């Protein structure tokens, strides 16, 4: 039995983290989930959230991760998401403006598709703000 697993967090633009970790907490369509070494094979659709993990030296990490997909198998976990940022990279004012724009769109009578886009945008903004709290 292994006491660690390999974690990769990538976006189309960057590799946010690649390394050995002992735990991971993230969020998918069906809610929050935690991963420990030797987890059963699993795939999940990710929603924008605050993702946390701990490396093999005990260091705790916190990052914003956007929508995407997650897979774990054979002690290898991959988070493939549309965007991901460390707390110090998050522009608070930009996230606050995005939150306000999305809230305004949601308060108007819009088509279903626009409302869904606004909800996702709001979730990204709220998760970014939560990441830097
Ligand atoms: P916005 O409406 O402000 O563009 P968004 O949620 O639509 O926000 P994304 O599509 O998630 O943005 O990301 C597009 C790019 O902008 C990515 O590279 C992402 O890392 C970056 N980004 C978005 N918002 C922020 C932010 N508040 N701080 C830092 N980088 C951000």
Tab-separated table of N, CA and C and ligand atoms in Angstrom:
chain	number	residue	atom	x	y	z
A	1	UNK	N	0.842	-1.197	0.000
A	1	UNK	CA	0.000	0.000	0.000
A	1	UNK	C	0.883	1.255	0.000
A	2	UNK	N	0.557	2.175	-0.900
A	2	UNK	CA	1.298	3.440	-0.984
A	2	UNK	C	0.816	4.417	0.100
A	3	UNK	N	1.694	5.358	0.519
A	3	UNK	CA	1.248	6.388	1.464
A	3	UNK	C	1.212	7.768	0.808
A	4	UNK	N	1.257	7.801	-0.508
A	4	UNK	CA	1.210	9.067	-1.258
A	4	UNK	C	0.650	8.769	-2.647
A	5	UNK	N	0.313	9.833	-3.381
A	5	UNK	CA	-0.081	9.646	-4.775
A	5	UNK	C	0.403	10.829	-5.603
A	6	UNK	N	0.432	10.643	-6.893
A	6	UNK	CA	0.953	11.667	-7.793
A	6	UNK	C	-0.192	12.575	-8.232
A	7	UNK	N	0.013	13.881	-8.091
A	7	UNK	CA	-1.039	14.840	-8.455
A	7	UNK	C	-0.549	15.768	-9.569
A	8	UNK	N	-1.373	15.929	-10.579
A	8	UNK	CA	-1.109	16.880	-11.668
A	8	UNK	C	-2.305	17.818	-11.766
A	9	UNK	N	-2.036	19.119	-11.702
A	9	UNK	CA	-3.111	20.101	-11.927
A	9	UNK	C	-2.705	20.919	-13.147
A	10	UNK	N	-3.430	20.741	-14.242
A	10	UNK	CA	-3.073	21.455	-15.472
A	10	UNK	C	-4.277	22.173	-16.077
A	11	UNK	N	-3.951	23.243	-16.796
A	11	UNK	CA	-4.960	23.991	-17.556
A	11	UNK	C	-4.446	24.031	-18.999
A	12	UNK	N	-5.221	24.550	-19.942
A	12	UNK	CA	-4.699	24.664	-21.298
A	12	UNK	C	-3.436	25.536	-21.363
A	13	UNK	N	-3.250	26.437	-20.379
A	13	UNK	CA	-2.129	27.387	-20.422
A	13	UNK	C	-0.925	27.004	-19.577
A	14	UNK	N	-1.157	26.174	-18.539
A	14	UNK	CA	-0.056	26.002	-17.588
A	14	UNK	C	-0.161	24.710	-16.801
A	15	UNK	N	0.975	24.379	-16.175
A	15	UNK	CA	0.986	23.281	-15.203
A	15	UNK	C	1.038	23.943	-13.837
A	16	UNK	N	-0.066	23.907	-13.105
A	16	UNK	CA	-0.088	24.590	-11.807
A	16	UNK	C	0.704	23.807	-10.773
A	17	UNK	N	0.544	22.488	-10.760
A	17	UNK	CA	1.243	21.660	-9.773
A	17	UNK	C	1.439	20.255	-10.325
A	18	UNK	N	2.652	19.765	-10.125
A	18	UNK	CA	2.931	18.359	-10.437
A	18	UNK	C	3.803	17.848	-9.299
A	19	UNK	N	3.329	16.850	-8.572
A	19	UNK	CA	4.148	16.345	-7.468
A	19	UNK	C	3.445	15.262	-6.679
A	20	UNK	N	4.148	14.846	-5.602
A	20	UNK	CA	3.626	13.773	-4.755
A	20	UNK	C	2.866	14.394	-3.580
A	21	UNK	N	1.685	13.921	-3.335
A	21	UNK	CA	0.852	14.469	-2.254
A	21	UNK	C	0.280	13.332	-1.398
A	22	UNK	N	-0.244	13.739	-0.230
A	22	UNK	CA	-0.848	12.722	0.648
A	22	UNK	C	-2.369	12.876	0.749
A	23	UNK	N	-2.881	14.052	0.333
A	23	UNK	CA	-4.340	14.236	0.363
A	23	UNK	C	-4.738	15.351	-0.584
A	24	UNK	N	-5.998	15.301	-1.014
A	24	UNK	CA	-6.538	16.311	-1.927
A	24	UNK	C	-8.008	16.503	-1.612
A	25	UNK	N	-8.447	17.770	-1.595
A	25	UNK	CA	-9.880	18.069	-1.452
A	25	UNK	C	-10.308	18.956	-2.607
A	26	UNK	N	-11.394	18.563	-3.252
A	26	UNK	CA	-11.831	19.280	-4.434
A	26	UNK	C	-13.361	19.205	-4.498
A	27	UNK	N	-13.946	19.684	-5.604
A	27	UNK	CA	-15.411	19.657	-5.696
A	27	UNK	C	-15.852	19.326	-7.117
A	28	UNK	N	-16.768	18.399	-7.206
A	28	UNK	CA	-17.318	18.017	-8.494
A	28	UNK	C	-18.809	18.299	-8.529
A	29	UNK	N	-19.437	17.939	-9.638
A	29	UNK	CA	-20.882	18.125	-9.795
A	29	UNK	C	-21.691	17.503	-8.673
A	30	UNK	N	-21.160	16.432	-8.111
A	30	UNK	CA	-21.913	15.730	-7.059
A	30	UNK	C	-21.486	16.136	-5.659
A	31	UNK	N	-20.670	17.195	-5.567
A	31	UNK	CA	-20.281	17.704	-4.247
A	31	UNK	C	-18.797	17.587	-3.976
A	32	UNK	N	-18.424	17.943	-2.744
A	32	UNK	CA	-17.006	17.894	-2.358
A	32	UNK	C	-16.536	16.449	-2.296
A	33	UNK	N	-15.277	16.250	-2.620
A	33	UNK	CA	-14.713	14.909	-2.447
A	33	UNK	C	-13.264	15.012	-1.973
A	34	UNK	N	-12.844	13.978	-1.262
A	34	UNK	CA	-11.472	13.918	-0.767
A	34	UNK	C	-10.789	12.684	-1.336
A	35	UNK	N	-9.501	12.847	-1.627
A	35	UNK	CA	-8.737	11.725	-2.193
A	35	UNK	C	-7.541	11.452	-1.276
A	36	UNK	N	-7.353	10.190	-0.933
A	36	UNK	CA	-6.199	9.741	-0.155
A	36	UNK	C	-5.467	8.693	-0.995
A	37	UNK	N	-4.241	8.314	-0.593
A	37	UNK	CA	-3.546	7.282	-1.356
A	37	UNK	C	-4.393	6.012	-1.491
A	38	UNK	N	-4.198	5.309	-2.562
A	38	UNK	CA	-4.884	4.041	-2.851
A	38	UNK	C	-6.383	4.190	-3.090
A	39	UNK	N	-6.790	5.368	-3.519
A	39	UNK	CA	-8.209	5.591	-3.813
A	39	UNK	C	-8.642	4.722	-4.998
A	40	UNK	N	-9.858	4.278	-4.955
A	40	UNK	CA	-10.406	3.491	-6.070
A	40	UNK	C	-10.471	4.365	-7.323
A	41	UNK	N	-10.359	3.767	-8.498
A	41	UNK	CA	-10.465	4.548	-9.733
A	41	UNK	C	-11.753	5.368	-9.760
A	42	UNK	N	-11.639	6.629	-10.180
A	42	UNK	CA	-12.808	7.527	-10.141
A	42	UNK	C	-12.632	8.616	-11.190
A	43	UNK	N	-13.747	9.050	-11.724
A	43	UNK	CA	-13.735	10.194	-12.635
A	43	UNK	C	-14.848	11.135	-12.182
A	44	UNK	N	-14.612	12.453	-12.282
A	44	UNK	CA	-15.636	13.414	-11.840
A	44	UNK	C	-15.584	14.655	-12.719
A	45	UNK	N	-16.729	15.297	-12.844
A	45	UNK	CA	-16.793	16.595	-13.525
A	45	UNK	C	-16.589	17.669	-12.468
A	46	UNK	N	-15.596	18.535	-12.686
A	46	UNK	CA	-15.261	19.541	-11.668
A	46	UNK	C	-16.082	20.816	-11.812
A	47	UNK	N	-16.361	21.445	-10.696
A	47	UNK	CA	-16.975	22.772	-10.698
A	47	UNK	C	-15.966	23.750	-10.085
A	48	UNK	N	-16.095	25.053	-10.401
A	48	UNK	CA	-15.158	26.021	-9.831
A	48	UNK	C	-15.184	25.952	-8.303
A	49	UNK	N	-13.994	25.893	-7.695
A	49	UNK	CA	-13.959	25.721	-6.242
A	49	UNK	C	-12.589	26.080	-5.678
A	50	UNK	N	-12.482	26.003	-4.360
A	50	UNK	CA	-11.192	26.128	-3.684
A	50	UNK	C	-10.666	24.705	-3.497
A	51	UNK	N	-9.550	24.413	-4.141
A	51	UNK	CA	-8.953	23.076	-4.036
A	51	UNK	C	-7.793	23.134	-3.043
A	52	UNK	N	-7.721	22.145	-2.159
A	52	UNK	CA	-6.615	22.108	-1.189
A	52	UNK	C	-5.931	20.749	-1.258
A	53	UNK	N	-4.652	20.754	-0.970
A	53	UNK	CA	-3.933	19.479	-0.903
A	53	UNK	C	-2.699	19.634	-0.030
A	54	UNK	N	-2.154	18.500	0.379
A	54	UNK	CA	-0.973	18.501	1.242
A	54	UNK	C	0.108	17.649	0.593
A	55	UNK	N	1.331	18.192	0.507
A	55	UNK	CA	2.386	17.400	-0.139
A	55	UNK	C	3.046	16.450	0.862
A	56	UNK	N	4.007	15.684	0.380
A	56	UNK	CA	4.625	14.649	1.226
A	56	UNK	C	5.448	15.240	2.374
A	57	UNK	N	5.799	16.535	2.286
A	57	UNK	CA	6.547	17.191	3.375
A	57	UNK	C	5.630	17.875	4.367
A	58	UNK	N	4.336	17.709	4.197
A	58	UNK	CA	3.379	18.306	5.128
A	58	UNK	C	2.945	19.707	4.744
A	59	UNK	N	3.448	20.215	3.611
A	59	UNK	CA	3.065	21.575	3.191
A	59	UNK	C	1.642	21.577	2.642
A	60	UNK	N	0.858	22.561	3.113
A	60	UNK	CA	-0.539	22.696	2.678
A	60	UNK	C	-0.623	23.679	1.511
A	61	UNK	N	-1.389	23.348	0.516
A	61	UNK	CA	-1.582	24.216	-0.651
A	61	UNK	C	-3.058	24.536	-0.809
A	62	UNK	N	-3.315	25.759	-1.266
A	62	UNK	CA	-4.681	26.175	-1.589
A	62	UNK	C	-4.640	26.819	-2.972
A	63	UNK	N	-5.577	26.472	-3.829
A	63	UNK	CA	-5.623	27.074	-5.171
A	63	UNK	C	-7.066	27.153	-5.642
A	64	UNK	N	-7.323	28.129	-6.514
A	64	UNK	CA	-8.612	28.160	-7.211
A	64	UNK	C	-8.500	27.222	-8.410
A	65	UNK	N	-9.501	26.361	-8.591
A	65	UNK	CA	-9.561	25.546	-9.808
A	65	UNK	C	-10.955	25.723	-10.414
A	66	UNK	N	-10.980	25.874	-11.735
A	66	UNK	CA	-12.240	26.130	-12.433
A	66	UNK	C	-12.914	24.820	-12.853
A	67	UNK	N	-13.877	24.931	-13.741
A	67	UNK	CA	-14.565	23.721	-14.217
A	67	UNK	C	-13.600	22.857	-15.029
A	68	UNK	N	-13.861	21.563	-15.042
A	68	UNK	CA	-12.981	20.652	-15.764
A	68	UNK	C	-13.309	19.212	-15.442
A	69	UNK	N	-12.297	18.366	-15.564
A	69	UNK	CA	-12.506	16.950	-15.251
A	69	UNK	C	-11.398	16.461	-14.317
A	70	UNK	N	-11.752	15.447	-13.539
A	70	UNK	CA	-10.821	14.852	-12.580
A	70	UNK	C	-10.796	13.351	-12.801
A	71	UNK	N	-9.604	12.812	-12.672
A	71	UNK	CA	-9.477	11.353	-12.765
A	71	UNK	C	-8.447	10.878	-11.757
A	72	UNK	N	-8.734	9.769	-11.083
A	72	UNK	CA	-7.703	9.124	-10.265
A	72	UNK	C	-7.717	7.633	-10.571
A	73	UNK	N	-6.514	7.100	-10.702
A	73	UNK	CA	-6.368	5.675	-10.989
A	73	UNK	C	-4.927	5.296	-10.677
A	74	UNK	N	-4.752	4.191	-9.978
A	74	UNK	CA	-3.401	3.678	-9.751
A	74	UNK	C	-2.477	4.713	-9.096
A	75	UNK	N	-3.016	5.447	-8.086
A	75	UNK	CA	-2.253	6.477	-7.363
A	75	UNK	C	-1.739	7.605	-8.256
A	76	UNK	N	-2.478	7.894	-9.301
A	76	UNK	CA	-2.187	9.062	-10.148
A	76	UNK	C	-3.480	9.851	-10.302
A	77	UNK	N	-3.465	11.101	-9.841
A	77	UNK	CA	-4.659	11.948	-9.941
A	77	UNK	C	-4.373	13.094	-10.901
A	78	UNK	N	-5.342	13.396	-11.729
A	78	UNK	CA	-5.201	14.513	-12.679
A	78	UNK	C	-6.411	15.424	-12.583
A	79	UNK	N	-6.129	16.693	-12.399
A	79	UNK	CA	-7.179	17.720	-12.454
A	79	UNK	C	-6.910	18.508	-13.728
A	80	UNK	N	-7.782	18.421	-14.669
A	80	UNK	CA	-7.637	19.157	-15.932
A	80	UNK	C	-8.746	20.204	-15.947
A	81	UNK	N	-8.360	21.463	-15.758
A	81	UNK	CA	-9.412	22.483	-15.626
A	81	UNK	C	-9.153	23.683	-16.526
A	82	UNK	N	-10.195	24.457	-16.758
A	82	UNK	CA	-10.087	25.580	-17.693
A	82	UNK	C	-9.155	26.677	-17.204
A	83	UNK	N	-9.125	26.904	-15.885
A	83	UNK	CA	-8.159	27.853	-15.331
A	83	UNK	C	-7.871	27.476	-13.886
A	84	UNK	N	-6.715	27.896	-13.414
A	84	UNK	CA	-6.322	27.598	-12.035
A	84	UNK	C	-5.330	28.663	-11.593
A	85	UNK	N	-5.461	29.106	-10.360
A	85	UNK	CA	-4.576	30.162	-9.848
A	85	UNK	C	-4.218	29.920	-8.398
A	86	UNK	N	-2.985	30.283	-8.047
A	86	UNK	CA	-2.597	30.347	-6.636
A	86	UNK	C	-3.216	31.611	-6.042
A	87	UNK	N	-3.423	31.641	-4.719
A	87	UNK	CA	-4.077	32.811	-4.097
A	87	UNK	C	-3.405	34.135	-4.471
A	88	UNK	N	-2.063	34.155	-4.477
A	88	UNK	CA	-1.353	35.425	-4.733
A	88	UNK	C	-1.497	35.890	-6.182
A	89	UNK	N	-1.991	35.031	-7.052
A	89	UNK	CA	-2.179	35.417	-8.460
A	89	UNK	C	-3.571	35.989	-8.707
A	90	UNK	N	-4.435	35.838	-7.741
A	90	UNK	CA	-5.828	36.251	-7.966
A	90	UNK	C	-5.987	37.757	-7.796
A	91	UNK	N	-6.552	38.360	-8.819
A	91	UNK	CA	-6.825	39.792	-8.802
A	91	UNK	C	-8.208	39.974	-8.163
A	92	UNK	N	-8.188	40.495	-6.939
A	92	UNK	CA	-9.424	40.591	-6.155
A	92	UNK	C	-10.451	41.504	-6.838
A	93	UNK	N	-9.962	42.657	-7.323
A	93	UNK	CA	-10.893	43.617	-7.947
A	93	UNK	C	-11.539	43.019	-9.200
A	94	UNK	N	-10.737	42.278	-9.953
A	94	UNK	CA	-11.280	41.633	-11.161
A	94	UNK	C	-12.361	40.615	-10.781
A	95	UNK	N	-12.097	39.849	-9.733
A	95	UNK	CA	-13.085	38.850	-9.301
A	95	UNK	C	-14.350	39.541	-8.776
A	96	UNK	N	-14.153	40.678	-8.084
A	96	UNK	CA	-15.328	41.400	-7.572
A	96	UNK	C	-16.165	41.975	-8.712
A	97	UNK	N	-15.483	42.478	-9.754
A	97	UNK	CA	-16.222	43.004	-10.917
A	97	UNK	C	-16.969	41.874	-11.623
A	98	UNK	N	-16.295	40.720	-11.771
A	98	UNK	CA	-16.935	39.571	-12.433
A	98	UNK	C	-18.167	39.140	-11.633
A	99	UNK	N	-18.041	39.165	-10.314
A	99	UNK	CA	-19.166	38.793	-9.437
A	99	UNK	C	-20.338	39.754	-9.653
A	100	UNK	N	-20.023	41.043	-9.686
A	100	UNK	CA	-21.079	42.054	-9.860
A	100	UNK	C	-21.765	41.914	-11.219
A	101	UNK	N	-20.944	41.722	-12.279
A	101	UNK	CA	-21.505	41.554	-13.623
A	101	UNK	C	-22.449	40.350	-13.666
A	102	UNK	N	-22.005	39.250	-13.069
A	102	UNK	CA	-22.817	38.024	-13.102
A	102	UNK	C	-24.108	38.224	-12.307
A	103	UNK	N	-24.003	38.899	-11.166
A	103	UNK	CA	-25.207	39.136	-10.349
A	103	UNK	C	-26.202	40.021	-11.095
A	104	UNK	N	-25.681	41.025	-11.820
A	104	UNK	CA	-26.569	41.907	-12.594
A	104	UNK	C	-27.274	41.121	-13.693
A	105	UNK	N	-26.499	40.250	-14.388
A	105	UNK	CA	-27.095	39.444	-15.459
A	105	UNK	C	-28.166	38.507	-14.899
A	106	UNK	N	-27.894	37.976	-13.719
A	106	UNK	CA	-28.864	37.038	-13.124
A	106	UNK	C	-30.134	37.742	-12.665
A	107	UNK	N	-30.013	39.031	-12.358
A	107	UNK	CA	-31.191	39.761	-11.893
A	107	UNK	C	-32.068	40.213	-13.061
A	108	UNK	N	-31.485	40.162	-14.296
A	108	UNK	CA	-32.293	40.518	-15.473
A	108	UNK	C	-33.021	39.268	-15.957
A	109	UNK	N	-34.044	39.503	-16.774
A	109	UNK	CA	-34.724	38.348	-17.367
A	109	UNK	C	-33.944	37.949	-18.620
A	110	UNK	N	-33.227	36.859	-18.532
A	110	UNK	CA	-32.417	36.439	-19.675
A	110	UNK	C	-32.825	35.047	-20.124
A	111	UNK	N	-32.284	34.672	-21.277
A	111	UNK	CA	-32.543	33.322	-21.774
A	111	UNK	C	-31.864	32.324	-20.839
A	112	UNK	N	-32.348	31.084	-20.822
A	112	UNK	CA	-31.801	30.060	-19.928
A	112	UNK	C	-30.295	29.904	-20.073
A	113	UNK	N	-29.839	29.924	-21.334
A	113	UNK	CA	-28.420	29.705	-21.583
A	113	UNK	C	-27.581	30.813	-20.960
A	114	UNK	N	-28.062	32.060	-21.091
A	114	UNK	CA	-27.342	33.188	-20.508
A	114	UNK	C	-27.324	33.077	-18.990
A	115	UNK	N	-28.453	32.619	-18.439
A	115	UNK	CA	-28.531	32.489	-16.979
A	115	UNK	C	-27.532	31.442	-16.500
A	116	UNK	N	-27.407	30.355	-17.232
A	116	UNK	CA	-26.461	29.307	-16.857
A	116	UNK	C	-25.031	29.834	-16.910
A	117	UNK	N	-24.738	30.581	-17.988
A	117	UNK	CA	-23.393	31.164	-18.112
A	117	UNK	C	-23.117	32.133	-16.972
A	118	UNK	N	-24.120	32.926	-16.624
A	118	UNK	CA	-23.953	33.893	-15.535
A	118	UNK	C	-23.748	33.170	-14.201
A	119	UNK	N	-24.471	32.065	-14.004
A	119	UNK	CA	-24.309	31.304	-12.759
A	119	UNK	C	-22.897	30.733	-12.632
A	120	UNK	N	-22.378	30.225	-13.752
A	120	UNK	CA	-21.017	29.662	-13.740
A	120	UNK	C	-19.980	30.761	-13.505
A	121	UNK	N	-20.229	31.908	-14.123
A	121	UNK	CA	-19.320	33.031	-13.953
A	121	UNK	C	-19.319	33.493	-12.486
A	122	UNK	N	-20.526	33.523	-11.903
A	122	UNK	CA	-20.646	33.912	-10.493
A	122	UNK	C	-19.909	32.915	-9.599
A	123	UNK	N	-20.045	31.639	-9.909
A	123	UNK	CA	-19.379	30.601	-9.122
A	123	UNK	C	-17.859	30.740	-9.209
A	124	UNK	N	-17.351	31.085	-10.393
A	124	UNK	CA	-15.892	31.284	-10.536
A	124	UNK	C	-15.447	32.462	-9.680
A	125	UNK	N	-16.212	33.561	-9.774
A	125	UNK	CA	-15.832	34.757	-9.014
A	125	UNK	C	-15.885	34.492	-7.504
A	126	UNK	N	-16.960	33.851	-7.054
A	126	UNK	CA	-17.094	33.571	-5.610
A	126	UNK	C	-15.983	32.631	-5.129
A	127	UNK	N	-15.650	31.650	-5.947
A	127	UNK	CA	-14.595	30.703	-5.549
A	127	UNK	C	-13.240	31.389	-5.505
A	128	UNK	N	-13.006	32.305	-6.464
A	128	UNK	CA	-11.732	33.048	-6.431
A	128	UNK	C	-11.654	33.893	-5.161
A	129	UNK	N	-12.752	34.553	-4.837
A	129	UNK	CA	-12.745	35.402	-3.634
A	129	UNK	C	-12.561	34.550	-2.379
A	130	UNK	N	-13.155	33.361	-2.358
A	130	UNK	CA	-13.005	32.466	-1.208
A	130	UNK	C	-11.551	31.974	-1.088
A	131	UNK	N	-10.907	31.786	-2.228
A	131	UNK	CA	-9.509	31.302	-2.227
A	131	UNK	C	-8.577	32.307	-1.558
A	132	UNK	N	-8.889	33.597	-1.688
A	132	UNK	CA	-7.975	34.612	-1.103
A	132	UNK	C	-8.450	35.110	0.259
A	133	UNK	N	-9.486	34.532	0.789
A	133	UNK	CA	-9.972	34.954	2.114
A	133	UNK	C	-9.015	34.517	3.209
B	1	LIG	P1	-13.317	37.438	-16.091
B	1	LIG	O1	-14.756	37.712	-16.423
B	1	LIG	O2	-12.732	38.421	-15.117
B	1	LIG	O3	-12.444	37.202	-17.327
B	1	LIG	P2	-13.644	34.595	-15.841
B	1	LIG	O4	-14.132	33.792	-14.689
B	1	LIG	O5	-14.536	34.651	-17.041
B	1	LIG	O6	-13.292	36.034	-15.290
B	1	LIG	P3	-11.813	32.588	-16.707
B	1	LIG	O7	-12.477	32.235	-18.019
B	1	LIG	O8	-12.004	31.636	-15.563
B	1	LIG	O9	-12.207	34.064	-16.279
B	1	LIG	O10	-10.245	32.751	-16.930
B	1	LIG	C1	-9.694	33.396	-18.076
B	1	LIG	C2	-8.225	33.743	-17.755
B	1	LIG	O11	-8.202	34.850	-16.854
B	1	LIG	C3	-7.464	32.614	-17.054
B	1	LIG	O12	-6.130	32.658	-17.474
B	1	LIG	C4	-7.579	32.967	-15.580
B	1	LIG	O13	-6.478	32.443	-14.853
B	1	LIG	C5	-7.570	34.491	-15.621
B	1	LIG	N1	-8.369	35.119	-14.548
B	1	LIG	C6	-9.717	35.265	-14.515
B	1	LIG	N2	-10.105	35.950	-13.413
B	1	LIG	C7	-8.961	36.208	-12.723
B	1	LIG	C8	-8.699	36.881	-11.495
B	1	LIG	N3	-9.664	37.416	-10.742
B	1	LIG	N4	-7.411	36.975	-11.091
B	1	LIG	C9	-6.409	36.442	-11.848
B	1	LIG	N5	-6.586	35.797	-13.006
B	1	LIG	C10	-7.849	35.681	-13.452
